[in-house]
Coordinates of C-alpha atoms and ligand atoms in Angstrom, one line a residue:
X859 CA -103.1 -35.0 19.6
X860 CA -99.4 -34.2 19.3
X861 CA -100.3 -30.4 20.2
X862 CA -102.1 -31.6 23.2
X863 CA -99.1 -33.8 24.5
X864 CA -97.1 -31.0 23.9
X865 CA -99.0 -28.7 26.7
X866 CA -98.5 -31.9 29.0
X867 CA -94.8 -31.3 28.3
X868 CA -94.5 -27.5 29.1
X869 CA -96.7 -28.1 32.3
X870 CA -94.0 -30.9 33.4
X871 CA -91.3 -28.6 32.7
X872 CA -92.2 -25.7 34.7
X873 CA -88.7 -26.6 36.8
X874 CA -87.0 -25.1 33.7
X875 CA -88.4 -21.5 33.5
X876 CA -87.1 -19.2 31.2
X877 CA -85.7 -15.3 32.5
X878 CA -88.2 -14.0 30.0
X879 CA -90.5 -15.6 28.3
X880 CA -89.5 -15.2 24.3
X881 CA -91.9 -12.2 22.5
X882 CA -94.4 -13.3 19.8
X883 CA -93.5 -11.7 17.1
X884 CA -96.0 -10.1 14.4
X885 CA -94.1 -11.9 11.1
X886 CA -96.7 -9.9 9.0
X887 CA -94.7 -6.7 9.6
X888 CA -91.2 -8.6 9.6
X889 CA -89.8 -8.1 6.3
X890 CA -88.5 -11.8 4.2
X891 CA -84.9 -12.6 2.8
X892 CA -85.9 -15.1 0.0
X893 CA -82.5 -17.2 0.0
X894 CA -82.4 -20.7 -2.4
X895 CA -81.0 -23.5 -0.4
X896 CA -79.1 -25.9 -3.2
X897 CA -77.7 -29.0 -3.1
X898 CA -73.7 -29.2 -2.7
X899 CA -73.4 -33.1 -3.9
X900 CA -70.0 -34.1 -2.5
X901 CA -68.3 -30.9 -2.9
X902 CA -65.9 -31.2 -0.1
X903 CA -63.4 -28.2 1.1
X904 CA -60.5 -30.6 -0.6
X905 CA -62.6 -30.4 -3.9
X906 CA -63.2 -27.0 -4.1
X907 CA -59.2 -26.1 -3.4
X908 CA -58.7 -29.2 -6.2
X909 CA -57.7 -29.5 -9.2
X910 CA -61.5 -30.1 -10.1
X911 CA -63.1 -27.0 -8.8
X912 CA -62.0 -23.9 -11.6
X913 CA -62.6 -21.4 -8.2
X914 CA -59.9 -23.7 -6.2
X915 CA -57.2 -21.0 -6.4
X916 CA -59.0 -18.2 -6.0
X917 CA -60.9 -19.6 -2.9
X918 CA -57.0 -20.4 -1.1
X919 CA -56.7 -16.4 -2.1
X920 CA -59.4 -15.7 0.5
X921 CA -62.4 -15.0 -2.0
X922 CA -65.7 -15.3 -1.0
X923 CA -68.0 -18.4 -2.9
X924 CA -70.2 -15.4 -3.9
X925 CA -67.8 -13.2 -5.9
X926 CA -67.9 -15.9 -8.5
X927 CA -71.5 -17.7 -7.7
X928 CA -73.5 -14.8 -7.4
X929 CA -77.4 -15.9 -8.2
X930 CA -75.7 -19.6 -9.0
X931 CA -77.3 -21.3 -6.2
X932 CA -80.7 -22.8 -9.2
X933 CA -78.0 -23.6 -12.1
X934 CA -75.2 -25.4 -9.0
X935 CA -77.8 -27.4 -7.4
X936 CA -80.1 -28.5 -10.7
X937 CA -76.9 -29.6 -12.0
X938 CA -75.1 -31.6 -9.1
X939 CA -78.3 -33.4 -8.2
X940 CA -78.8 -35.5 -11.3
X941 CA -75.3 -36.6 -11.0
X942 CA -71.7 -37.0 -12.6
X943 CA -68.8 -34.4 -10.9
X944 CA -69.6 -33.9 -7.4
X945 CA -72.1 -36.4 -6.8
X946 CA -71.2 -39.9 -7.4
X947 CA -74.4 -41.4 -6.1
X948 CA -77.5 -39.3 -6.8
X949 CA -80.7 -39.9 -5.2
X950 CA -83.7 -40.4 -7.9
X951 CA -86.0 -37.5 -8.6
X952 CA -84.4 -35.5 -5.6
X953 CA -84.5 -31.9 -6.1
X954 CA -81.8 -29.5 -6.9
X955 CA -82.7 -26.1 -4.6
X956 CA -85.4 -25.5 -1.8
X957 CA -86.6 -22.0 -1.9
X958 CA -86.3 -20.7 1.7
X959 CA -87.8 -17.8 3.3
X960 CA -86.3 -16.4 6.0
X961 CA -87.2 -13.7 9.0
X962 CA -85.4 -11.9 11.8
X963 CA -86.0 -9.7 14.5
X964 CA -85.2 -9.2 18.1
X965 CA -85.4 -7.9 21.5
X966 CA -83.1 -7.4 24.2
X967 CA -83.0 -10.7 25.4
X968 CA -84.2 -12.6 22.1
X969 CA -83.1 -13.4 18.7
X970 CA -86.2 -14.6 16.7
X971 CA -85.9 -16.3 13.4
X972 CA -89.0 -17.4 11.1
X973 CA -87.9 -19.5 8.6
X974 CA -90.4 -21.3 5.9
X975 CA -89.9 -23.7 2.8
X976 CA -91.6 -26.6 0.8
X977 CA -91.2 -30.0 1.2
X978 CA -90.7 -32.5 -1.2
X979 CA -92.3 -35.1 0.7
X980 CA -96.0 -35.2 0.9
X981 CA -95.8 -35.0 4.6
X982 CA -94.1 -34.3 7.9
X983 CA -90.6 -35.9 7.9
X984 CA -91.0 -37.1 11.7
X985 CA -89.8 -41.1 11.5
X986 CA -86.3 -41.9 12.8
X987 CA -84.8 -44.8 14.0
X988 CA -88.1 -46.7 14.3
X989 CA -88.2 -50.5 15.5
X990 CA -90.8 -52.9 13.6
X991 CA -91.3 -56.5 16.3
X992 CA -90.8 -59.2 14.0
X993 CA -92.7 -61.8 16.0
X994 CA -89.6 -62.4 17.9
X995 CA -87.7 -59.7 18.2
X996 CA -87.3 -55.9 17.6
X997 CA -84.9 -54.7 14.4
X998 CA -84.4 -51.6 13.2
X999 CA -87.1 -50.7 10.5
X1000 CA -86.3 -48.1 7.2
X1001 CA -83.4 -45.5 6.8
X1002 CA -82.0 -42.9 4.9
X1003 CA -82.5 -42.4 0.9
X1004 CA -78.9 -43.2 0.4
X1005 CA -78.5 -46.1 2.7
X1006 CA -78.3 -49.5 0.7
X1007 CA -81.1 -51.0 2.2
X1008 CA -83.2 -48.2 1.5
X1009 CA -81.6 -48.2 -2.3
X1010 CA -82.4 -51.7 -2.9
X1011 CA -86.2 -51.9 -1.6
X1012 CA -85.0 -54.2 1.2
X1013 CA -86.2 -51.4 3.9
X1014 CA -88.3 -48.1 3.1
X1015 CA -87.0 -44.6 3.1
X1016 CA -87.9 -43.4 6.9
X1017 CA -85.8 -40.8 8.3
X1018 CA -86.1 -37.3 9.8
X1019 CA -86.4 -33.6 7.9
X1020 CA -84.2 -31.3 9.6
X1021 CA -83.6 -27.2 9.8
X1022 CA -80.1 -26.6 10.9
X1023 CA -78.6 -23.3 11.2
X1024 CA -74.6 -22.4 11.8
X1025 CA -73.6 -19.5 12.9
X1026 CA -70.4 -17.2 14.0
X1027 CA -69.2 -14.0 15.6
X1028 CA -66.0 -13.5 13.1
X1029 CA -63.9 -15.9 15.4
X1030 CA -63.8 -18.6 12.7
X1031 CA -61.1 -17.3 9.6
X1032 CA -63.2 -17.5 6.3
X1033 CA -66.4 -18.5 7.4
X1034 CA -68.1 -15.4 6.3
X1035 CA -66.6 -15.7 3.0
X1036 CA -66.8 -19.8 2.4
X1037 CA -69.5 -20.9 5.4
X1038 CA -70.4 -24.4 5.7
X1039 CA -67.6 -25.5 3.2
X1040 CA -65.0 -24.9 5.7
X1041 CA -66.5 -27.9 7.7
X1042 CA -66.8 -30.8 5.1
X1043 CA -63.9 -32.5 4.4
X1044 CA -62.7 -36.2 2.6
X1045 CA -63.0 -38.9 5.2
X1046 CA -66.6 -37.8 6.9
X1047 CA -69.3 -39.9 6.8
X1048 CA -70.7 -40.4 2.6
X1049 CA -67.9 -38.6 1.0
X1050 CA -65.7 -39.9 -0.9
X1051 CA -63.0 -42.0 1.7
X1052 CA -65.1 -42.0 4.4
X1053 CA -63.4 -43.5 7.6
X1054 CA -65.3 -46.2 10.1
X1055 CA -64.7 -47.9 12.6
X1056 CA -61.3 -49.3 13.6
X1057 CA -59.4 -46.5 12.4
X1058 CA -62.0 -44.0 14.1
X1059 CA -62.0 -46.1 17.5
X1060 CA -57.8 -46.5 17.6
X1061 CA -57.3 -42.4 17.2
X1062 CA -56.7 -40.9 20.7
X1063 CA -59.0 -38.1 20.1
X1064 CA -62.4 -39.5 18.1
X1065 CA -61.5 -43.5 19.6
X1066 CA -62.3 -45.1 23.2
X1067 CA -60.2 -42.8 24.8
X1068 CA -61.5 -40.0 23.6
X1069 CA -64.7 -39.0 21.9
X1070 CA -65.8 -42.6 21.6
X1071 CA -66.6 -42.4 17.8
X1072 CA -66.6 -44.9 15.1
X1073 CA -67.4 -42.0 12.6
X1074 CA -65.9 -38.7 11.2
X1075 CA -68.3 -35.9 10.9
X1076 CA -67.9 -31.7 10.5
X1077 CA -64.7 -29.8 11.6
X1078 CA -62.7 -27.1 10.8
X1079 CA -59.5 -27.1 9.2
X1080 CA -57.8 -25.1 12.2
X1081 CA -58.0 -28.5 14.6
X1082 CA -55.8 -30.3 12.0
X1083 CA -52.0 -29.9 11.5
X1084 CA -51.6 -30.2 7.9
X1085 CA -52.5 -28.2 5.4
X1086 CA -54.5 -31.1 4.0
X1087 CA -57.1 -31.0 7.0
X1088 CA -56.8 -34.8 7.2
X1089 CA -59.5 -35.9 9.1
X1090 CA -56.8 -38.1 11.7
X1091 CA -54.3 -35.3 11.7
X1092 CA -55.4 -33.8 14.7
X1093 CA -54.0 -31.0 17.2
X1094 CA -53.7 -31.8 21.0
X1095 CA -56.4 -32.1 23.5
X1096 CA -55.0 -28.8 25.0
X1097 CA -54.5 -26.9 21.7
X1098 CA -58.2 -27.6 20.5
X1099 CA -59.9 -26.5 23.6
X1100 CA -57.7 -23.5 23.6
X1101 CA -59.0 -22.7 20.1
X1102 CA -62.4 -23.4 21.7
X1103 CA -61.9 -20.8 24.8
X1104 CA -61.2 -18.5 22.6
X1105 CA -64.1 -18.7 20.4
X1106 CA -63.0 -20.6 17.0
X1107 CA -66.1 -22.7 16.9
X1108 CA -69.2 -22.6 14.7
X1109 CA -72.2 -22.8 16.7
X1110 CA -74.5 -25.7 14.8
X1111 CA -78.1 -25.9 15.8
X1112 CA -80.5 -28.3 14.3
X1113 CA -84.5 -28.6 14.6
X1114 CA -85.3 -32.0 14.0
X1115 CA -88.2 -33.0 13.3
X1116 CA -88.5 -36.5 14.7
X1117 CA -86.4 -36.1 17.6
X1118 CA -87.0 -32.8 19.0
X1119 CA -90.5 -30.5 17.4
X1120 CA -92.1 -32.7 19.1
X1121 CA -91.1 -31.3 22.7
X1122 CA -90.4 -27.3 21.1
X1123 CA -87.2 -28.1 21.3
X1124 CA -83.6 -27.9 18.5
X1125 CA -80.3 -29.5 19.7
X1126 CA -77.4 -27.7 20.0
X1127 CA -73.9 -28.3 19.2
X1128 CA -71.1 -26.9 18.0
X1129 CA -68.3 -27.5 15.5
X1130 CA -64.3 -27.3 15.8
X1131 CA -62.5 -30.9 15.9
X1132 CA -65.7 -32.8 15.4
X1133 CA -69.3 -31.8 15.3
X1134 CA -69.8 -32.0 18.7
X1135 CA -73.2 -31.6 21.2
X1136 CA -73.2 -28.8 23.8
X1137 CA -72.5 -30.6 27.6
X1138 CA -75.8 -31.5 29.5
X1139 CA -78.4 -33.4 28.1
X1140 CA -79.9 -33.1 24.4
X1141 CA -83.4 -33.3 23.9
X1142 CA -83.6 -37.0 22.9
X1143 CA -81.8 -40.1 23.9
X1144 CA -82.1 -43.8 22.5
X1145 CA -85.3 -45.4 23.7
X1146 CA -84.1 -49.1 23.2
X1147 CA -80.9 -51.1 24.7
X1148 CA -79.2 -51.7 21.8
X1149 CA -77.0 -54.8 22.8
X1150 CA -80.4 -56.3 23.4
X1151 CA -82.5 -54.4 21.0
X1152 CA -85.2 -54.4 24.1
X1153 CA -87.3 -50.8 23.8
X1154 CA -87.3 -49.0 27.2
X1155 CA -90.6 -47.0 27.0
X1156 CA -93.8 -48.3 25.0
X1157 CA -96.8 -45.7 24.2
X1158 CA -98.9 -45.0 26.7
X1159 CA -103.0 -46.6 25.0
X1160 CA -104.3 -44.9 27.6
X1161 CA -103.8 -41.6 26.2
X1162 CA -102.5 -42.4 22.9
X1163 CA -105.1 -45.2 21.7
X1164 CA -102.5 -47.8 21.2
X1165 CA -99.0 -48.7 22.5
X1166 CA -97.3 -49.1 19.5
X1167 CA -97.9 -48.0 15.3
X1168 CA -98.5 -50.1 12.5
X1169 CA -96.1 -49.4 9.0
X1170 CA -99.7 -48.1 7.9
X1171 CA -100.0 -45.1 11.1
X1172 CA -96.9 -43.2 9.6
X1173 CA -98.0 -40.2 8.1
X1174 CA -100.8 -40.3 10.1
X1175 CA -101.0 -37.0 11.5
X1176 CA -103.5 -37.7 14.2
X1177 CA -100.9 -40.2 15.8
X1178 CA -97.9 -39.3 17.5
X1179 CA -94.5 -40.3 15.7
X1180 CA -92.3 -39.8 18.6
X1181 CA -92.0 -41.6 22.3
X1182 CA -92.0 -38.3 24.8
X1183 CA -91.1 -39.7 28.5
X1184 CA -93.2 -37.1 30.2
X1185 CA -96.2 -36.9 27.5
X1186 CA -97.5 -40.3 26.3
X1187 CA -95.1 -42.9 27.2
X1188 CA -95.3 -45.5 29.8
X1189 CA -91.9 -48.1 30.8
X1190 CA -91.8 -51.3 27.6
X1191 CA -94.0 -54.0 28.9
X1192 CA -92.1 -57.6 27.2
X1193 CA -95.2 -59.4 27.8
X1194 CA -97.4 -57.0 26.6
X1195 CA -99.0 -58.9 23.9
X1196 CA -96.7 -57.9 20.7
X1197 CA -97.7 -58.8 17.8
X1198 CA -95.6 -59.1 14.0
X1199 CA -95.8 -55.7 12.6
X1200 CA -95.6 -53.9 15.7
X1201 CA -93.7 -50.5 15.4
X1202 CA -92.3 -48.1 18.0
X1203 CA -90.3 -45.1 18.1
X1204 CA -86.1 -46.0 18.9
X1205 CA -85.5 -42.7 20.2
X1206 CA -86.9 -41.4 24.0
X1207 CA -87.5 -37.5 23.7
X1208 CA -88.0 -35.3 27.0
X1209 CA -87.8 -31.8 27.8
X1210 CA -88.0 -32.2 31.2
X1211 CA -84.7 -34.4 30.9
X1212 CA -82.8 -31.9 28.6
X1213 CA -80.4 -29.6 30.2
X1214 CA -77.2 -27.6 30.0
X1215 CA -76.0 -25.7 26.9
X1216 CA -77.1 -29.0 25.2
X1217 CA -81.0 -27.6 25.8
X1218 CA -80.2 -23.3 24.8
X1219 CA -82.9 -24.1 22.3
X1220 CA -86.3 -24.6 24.1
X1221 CA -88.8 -22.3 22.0
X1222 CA -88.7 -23.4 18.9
X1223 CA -92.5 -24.0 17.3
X1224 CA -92.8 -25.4 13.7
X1225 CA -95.4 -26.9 11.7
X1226 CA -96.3 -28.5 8.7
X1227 CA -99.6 -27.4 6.5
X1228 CA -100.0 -28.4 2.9
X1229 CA -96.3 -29.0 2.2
X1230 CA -94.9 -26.3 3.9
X1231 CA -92.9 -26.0 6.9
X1232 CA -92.6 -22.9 8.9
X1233 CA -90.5 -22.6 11.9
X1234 CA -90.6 -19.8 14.7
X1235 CA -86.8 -20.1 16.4
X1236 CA -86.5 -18.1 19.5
X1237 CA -82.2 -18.1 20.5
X1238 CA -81.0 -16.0 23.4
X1239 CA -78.7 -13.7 22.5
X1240 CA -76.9 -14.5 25.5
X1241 CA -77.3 -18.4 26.4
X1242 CA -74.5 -18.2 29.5
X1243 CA -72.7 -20.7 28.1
X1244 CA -69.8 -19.1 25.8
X1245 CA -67.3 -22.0 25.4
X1246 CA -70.0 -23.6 22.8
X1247 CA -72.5 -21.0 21.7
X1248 CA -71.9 -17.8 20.0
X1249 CA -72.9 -15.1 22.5
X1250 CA -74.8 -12.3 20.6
X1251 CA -75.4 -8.6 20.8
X1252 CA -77.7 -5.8 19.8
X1253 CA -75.7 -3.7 17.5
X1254 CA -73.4 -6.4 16.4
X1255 CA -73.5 -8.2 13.0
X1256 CA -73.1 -12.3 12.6
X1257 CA -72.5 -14.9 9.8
X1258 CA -75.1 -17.4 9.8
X1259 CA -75.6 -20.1 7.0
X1260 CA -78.6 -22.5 6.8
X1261 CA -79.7 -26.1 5.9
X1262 CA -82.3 -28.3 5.4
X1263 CA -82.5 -31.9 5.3
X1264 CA -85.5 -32.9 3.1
X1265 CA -87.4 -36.3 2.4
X1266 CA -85.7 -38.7 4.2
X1267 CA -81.9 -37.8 3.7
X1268 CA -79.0 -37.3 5.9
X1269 CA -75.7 -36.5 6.0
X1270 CA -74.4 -34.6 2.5
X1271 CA -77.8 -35.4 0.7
X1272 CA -78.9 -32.1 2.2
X1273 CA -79.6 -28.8 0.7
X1274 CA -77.2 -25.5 2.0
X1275 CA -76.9 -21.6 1.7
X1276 CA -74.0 -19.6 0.9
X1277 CA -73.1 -17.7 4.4
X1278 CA -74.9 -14.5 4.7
X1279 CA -74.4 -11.7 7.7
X1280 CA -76.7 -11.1 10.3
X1281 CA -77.1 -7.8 12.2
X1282 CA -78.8 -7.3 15.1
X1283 CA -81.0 -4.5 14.6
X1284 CA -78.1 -3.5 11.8
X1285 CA -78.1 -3.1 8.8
X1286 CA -76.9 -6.5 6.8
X1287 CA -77.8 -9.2 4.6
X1288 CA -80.5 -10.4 6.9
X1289 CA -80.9 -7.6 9.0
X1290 CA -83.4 -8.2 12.5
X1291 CA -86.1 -6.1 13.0
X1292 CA -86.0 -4.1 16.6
X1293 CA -88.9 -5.6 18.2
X1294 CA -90.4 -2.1 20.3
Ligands
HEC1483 C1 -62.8 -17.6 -8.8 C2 -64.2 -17.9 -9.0 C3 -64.8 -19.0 -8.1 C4 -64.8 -19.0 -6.7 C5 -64.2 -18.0 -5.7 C6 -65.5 -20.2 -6.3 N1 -65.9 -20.9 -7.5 FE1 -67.0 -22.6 -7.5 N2 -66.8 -22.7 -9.5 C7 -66.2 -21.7 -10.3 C8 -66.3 -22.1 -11.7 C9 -65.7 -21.3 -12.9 C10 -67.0 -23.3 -11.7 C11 -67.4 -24.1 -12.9 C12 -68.7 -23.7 -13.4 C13 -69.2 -24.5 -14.6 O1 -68.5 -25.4 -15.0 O2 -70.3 -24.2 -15.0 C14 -67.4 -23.6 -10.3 C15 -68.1 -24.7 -10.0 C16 -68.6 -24.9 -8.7 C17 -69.5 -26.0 -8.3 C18 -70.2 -27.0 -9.2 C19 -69.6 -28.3 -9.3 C20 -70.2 -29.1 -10.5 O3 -70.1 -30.3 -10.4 O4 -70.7 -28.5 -11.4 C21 -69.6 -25.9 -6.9 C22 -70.5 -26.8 -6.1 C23 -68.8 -24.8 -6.5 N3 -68.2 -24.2 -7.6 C24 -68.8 -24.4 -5.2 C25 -68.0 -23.3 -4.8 C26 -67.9 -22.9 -3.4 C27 -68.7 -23.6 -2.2 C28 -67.1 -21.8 -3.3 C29 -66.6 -21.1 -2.1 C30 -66.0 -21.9 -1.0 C31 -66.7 -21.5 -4.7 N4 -67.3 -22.5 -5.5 C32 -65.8 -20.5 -5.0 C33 -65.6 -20.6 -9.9 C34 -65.5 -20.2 -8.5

């Protein structure tokens, strides 16, 4: 079903047609990186140049996280997932690494990654945001692992599984040497002093002026003044998007499974004074009114069977989990008949819709089969759009640095790589095949 809607998608999309179309690549002859994704707890840049962190003064020397955590990745993350030191609030049974295969190789026009890993969850992580009707009205239904609703039984664990990949040309000081660390800091959402709300909303950057935030997320120490990185000590307007012209941004791109496999689609952002999408449109958008809680598109029974789930349809993988405007959706229907129990999707995905930088990432196929994911990622080398994405080249090398977010987690509870470097068609850590 869900592969059938998706060939309804591509036909509606023709409008969006690619230069060339991306090569399919024969992975048996690609060769595979084996890289262990472990879990980081809340080790936060400020912790790891702390008094806690025995590395701390060697990593403000410039040292790589590698030169002293070579092969550490098992004993780091089985240790920091049970608890104590940098994990104040562990998640029960979670695991401490995810063993991650990864592929490269390219063509002229085409970076293509293959990526493949377990999951801990006995199926597809594709529920987000979903709305159960309560006989009156529609509330939001399940969350995160670590929210407290989901931690107390009131609500079950329902959230999305995510790939996400960062990546850099060399622009960003350190990255290749400390990767993703660089962009988590004290104050972001679950770590330790996170900052919500009023505080968020005043600040002329993040608040109603600005960003219009209520939370802190990623961003790199060179859009702060102090040496701190506070999250609220921010450069100008004008000194941040001059750090951005010339290229001291991460690109972060993440496939998610709930809100955009669906339409073979990842986001695309990037991060420098916040973690921030690409301009156009992304690949999903809300699919309710939320001052009203009224859903804006139903399913449509004629082609999927029935216009909403039930709590017992997730996991079923015969029915769709997500709402796609041009694939199986028609406009919400109040009097429709809705009964107590009633479940729809809160977020409206389209491909048609998506545009801009904010929709780079259009041919990107994964699947799930007997626990494991694997993920075919085709990135142009050169999107067009340099003032949020890293512009490749054959012959050059990179620094990328991967996540995944596993069984119903977001935010730290995730699972990260050291950085590693990427040549195109050059010799490196992960070096891409030259596709002849
Ligand atoms: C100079 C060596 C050195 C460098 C460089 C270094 N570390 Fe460490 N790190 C250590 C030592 C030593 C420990 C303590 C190990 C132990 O207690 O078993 C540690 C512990 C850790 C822990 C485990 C925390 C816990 O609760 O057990 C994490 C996570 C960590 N380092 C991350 C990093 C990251 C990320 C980087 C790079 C940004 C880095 N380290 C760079 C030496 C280093």
């Amino acid at each position: 079903m869900r592969y059938l809607l998706v060939g309804i998608a591509l036909a509606a999309s023709g409008g969006q047609a690619l230069a060339a179309e991306p090569a399919s690549v024969d992975w048996g002859k690609i060769p595979q990186k084996p890289v262990t994704l472990f879990y980081p707890g809340e080790s936060t840049y400020d912790w790891i140049i702390g008094k806690g962190h025995r590395g701390a003064r060697s990593v403000l020397q410039g040292k790589s996280c590698v030169s002293c955590h070579e092969a550490d990745e098992k004993d780091i993350g089985e240790k920091v997932v049970k608890g104590g030191g940098v994990e104040p609030t562990p998640i029960a049974g979670k695991n401490g690494v995810i063993d991650l295969t990864v592929q490269a190789a390219h063509d002229a026009e085409y970076l293509y990654f293959r990526f493949q890993w377990k999951s801990n969850l006995n199926r597809e992580g594709r529920m987000h945001d979903y709305m159960r009707f309560d006989g009156k009205t529609w509330k939001w239904y399940g969350h995160d692992r670590n929210d407290k609703v989901v931690r107390s039984g009131a609500q079950p664990p329902l959230y999305e599984d995510r790939f996400s990949i960062m990546l850099d040309d060399g622009k960003v000081p350190m990255f290749a040497k400390q990767g993703c660390w660089l962009t988590c800091h004290n104050g972001m959402r679950d770590t330790r002093n996170q900052v919500v709300g009023d505080p968020v909303k005043k600040h002329p950057i993040f608040g109603e002026t600005g960003l219009k935030e209520s939370d802190i997320r990623k961003y790199l120490a060179s859009s702060r003044t102090d040496a701190a990185a506070s999250w609220d000590k921010t450069k100008s307007r004008a000194e941040i998007d001059k750090i951005r012209k010339e290229g001291g941004f991460l690109d972060l791109m993440q496939w998610r499974v709930a809100r955009s496999a669906a339409i073979r689609m990842a986001d695309d952002g990037y991060v420098l004074e916040y973690r921030r999408f690409d301009p156009g449109k992304n690949p999903f958008s809300w699919n309710v009114d939320r001052k009203t809680m009224t859903p804006l598109y139903m399913f449509d029974a004629a082609k999927v069977g029935r216009k909403a789930l039930k709590a017992e349809d997730i996991g079923n993988a015969a029915l769709p989990a997500a709402i796609i405007r041009e694939g199986n959706a028609v406009a919400y229907d109040a009097n429709a008949g809705w009964q107590e129990g009633d479940i729809l999707p809160g977020r409206l995905l389209s491909r048609v819709d998506a545009k801009g930088s904010a929709a780079d990432n259009n041919a990107v196929d994964g699947t799930w089969k007997d626990s494991t994911y694997t993920l075919v990622w085709a990135r142009k080398l050169d999107t067009g759009h340099p003032d949020d994405d890293k512009i490749m080249k054959v012959g050059g090398t990179y620094t990328v640095a991967f996540a995944v977010h596993d069984d119903n987690v977001t935010t730290r509870f995730h699972h990260v790589s050291f950085p590693f470097s990427l040549g195109i068609g050059v010799d490196a850590d992960i070096k891409a095949t030259t596709l002849k």
